[in-house]
Amino acid sequence: MLDAGPRTVLIDEADRSLDPKKEGVGDLLAVINSGYRRGASRPVLTPSKEGGWNVAEMSTYSPLAMAGNNPALPADTRSRCIRVLLMPDLEGIAEPSDWELIEHDARALAQRVETWAESVRDWVRENRTDLPEQVKGRNAEKWRPLKRIACAAGGGWPAVVDELAAHDVEQQEQDKEDGMTTQHPHVALLAHLHETWPPGLAFVATSDLVRTLILEHPEMWGEDSPYGRALTPQRFGRMLATSYGVNSTRMSATGPRGYTFASLEQPWRRMGITAKPVA
C-alpha cells in the first residue's frame, strides 16, 4: 500500500487488529516499527511474471495513527508512539462531532493546513531544533518532527511541544516505577549490578554477585521471578557475555571466577549508568 504512494495509515481497534497472538501480526508490527523514520524500508518478495519471486525494497515510512482499548503493543512499538489518552465524556461537555455537520469545515481546515505545510516544507526539512535535555534517544526521534513543525508555526507552539515531550518522558519513568512497563532482563541486570556492587572492591566473585542480586531483588532474580526460577551463575554470565561482551575472569590461578569493576565500567557508561569510584 505504501509503495503506491505516501499516505496516512489509520488502524482502528488496535487491541484486536494488532493482537500479537494473531498470525501475521508480527510482520505488520515490523513495518510499523521501522516506518516511523523517513527513508525506512523492508525487503518484500513479489511474484514475477515467470512464476518466481523478485525482491523489492518497499518503503515503510508513513504517518500512522491507531485507536484501541489499551492495546497490548510490544514495548518496542510503544516506544515509537505518542500516546493520547481518551476518557469517556460522562458529563456531556464534548461538542457534537457528527461528520455530516462538520465535513465542510473539516475539509476547509485541511486545505488551510496543507497550504501552510507546503509553504514551510523546505524550512522544516533543513532546520534542526533542540528538545529538553531529558528527551533523548528514541524519545527525541519521535518528538523532534513535531518540534520542528511547532518552530515553523511559531508563537507558543515550541514551548507546548517541549512541555509535552518532557511530560511523556516523566510518565514513562512513573510507569516503570508502578510496574506498568518492564525492562529487558539484561538491562535490569546491569542496573542492579551497579546498585549492589560492594563499594571499593575491584573484583567480586560471581557467586557473591548472584547471591546479592537474589537477596536485594528477589522479584527479578529469585524463585518467584518472571523467569520461573532463581538466577544461576550460568545465566548471569551468559547475559553479560551476549549483551555486553563482558566475561568472567580469575584474579589468581586457583581463585574463584568473577568480574572486575573495570570490565563493567564501559557498559555502565554506555547505558547511562554513573559508575561508582573504586579505591
mmCIF file with all atom_site columns, C-alpha atoms in Angstrom, residues 3 26 30-31 61 75 104 109 116 142 170 172 181 200 205 207 213 222 232 237 244 248 277:
data_model
loop_
_atom_site.group_PDB
_atom_site.id
_atom_site.type_symbol
_atom_site.label_atom_id
_atom_site.label_alt_id
_atom_site.label_comp_id
_atom_site.label_asym_id
_atom_site.label_entity_id
_atom_site.label_seq_id
_atom_site.pdbx_PDB_ins_code
_atom_site.Cartn_x
_atom_site.Cartn_y
_atom_site.Cartn_z
_atom_site.occupancy
_atom_site.B_iso_or_equiv
_atom_site.pdbx_formal_charge
_atom_site.auth_seq_id
_atom_site.auth_comp_id
_atom_site.auth_asym_id
_atom_site.auth_atom_id
_atom_site.pdbx_PDB_model_num
ATOM 1  C CA . ASP A 1 3   ? 4.715   1.535   -2.213 1.00 0.00 ? 3   ASP A CA 1
ATOM 2  C CA . GLY A 1 26  ? 4.483   -9.841  13.753 1.00 0.00 ? 26  GLY A CA 1
ATOM 3  C CA . ALA A 1 30  ? 7.819   -4.899  11.912 1.00 0.00 ? 30  ALA A CA 1
ATOM 4  C CA . VAL A 1 31  ? 6.533   -2.498  9.248  1.00 0.00 ? 31  VAL A CA 1
ATOM 5  C CA . TYR A 1 61  ? 7.671   5.300   6.126  1.00 0.00 ? 61  TYR A CA 1
ATOM 6  C CA . ALA A 1 75  ? 7.499   -2.435  24.168 1.00 0.00 ? 75  ALA A CA 1
ATOM 7  C CA . HIS A 1 104 ? -17.371 21.191  5.104  1.00 0.00 ? 104 HIS A CA 1
ATOM 8  C CA . LEU A 1 109 ? -9.336  23.351  7.611  1.00 0.00 ? 109 LEU A CA 1
ATOM 9  C CA . TRP A 1 116 ? 0.662   26.140  5.204  1.00 0.00 ? 116 TRP A CA 1
ATOM 10 C CA . LYS A 1 142 ? 9.589   10.700  17.881 1.00 0.00 ? 142 LYS A CA 1
ATOM 11 C CA . GLU A 1 170 ? 8.339   11.623  33.072 1.00 0.00 ? 170 GLU A CA 1
ATOM 12 C CA . GLN A 1 172 ? 7.419   6.633   31.173 1.00 0.00 ? 172 GLN A CA 1
ATOM 13 C CA . THR A 1 181 ? 6.430   -1.475  31.964 1.00 0.00 ? 181 THR A CA 1
ATOM 14 C CA . GLY A 1 200 ? 35.620  -0.008  46.911 1.00 0.00 ? 200 GLY A CA 1
ATOM 15 C CA . ALA A 1 205 ? 33.221  -13.479 42.754 1.00 0.00 ? 205 ALA A CA 1
ATOM 16 C CA . SER A 1 207 ? 28.685  -16.492 43.317 1.00 0.00 ? 207 SER A CA 1
ATOM 17 C CA . LEU A 1 213 ? 21.142  -9.901  43.384 1.00 0.00 ? 213 LEU A CA 1
ATOM 18 C CA . GLY A 1 222 ? 14.602  -15.003 42.963 1.00 0.00 ? 222 GLY A CA 1
ATOM 19 C CA . THR A 1 232 ? 22.127  -19.022 38.277 1.00 0.00 ? 232 THR A CA 1
ATOM 20 C CA . GLY A 1 237 ? 27.380  -14.959 32.850 1.00 0.00 ? 237 GLY A CA 1
ATOM 21 C CA . TYR A 1 244 ? 27.739  -6.539  26.741 1.00 0.00 ? 244 TYR A CA 1
ATOM 22 C CA . SER A 1 248 ? 34.300  -13.563 33.917 1.00 0.00 ? 248 SER A CA 1
ATOM 23 C CA . PRO A 1 277 ? 34.540  5.182   42.185 1.00 0.00 ? 277 PRO A CA 1
#
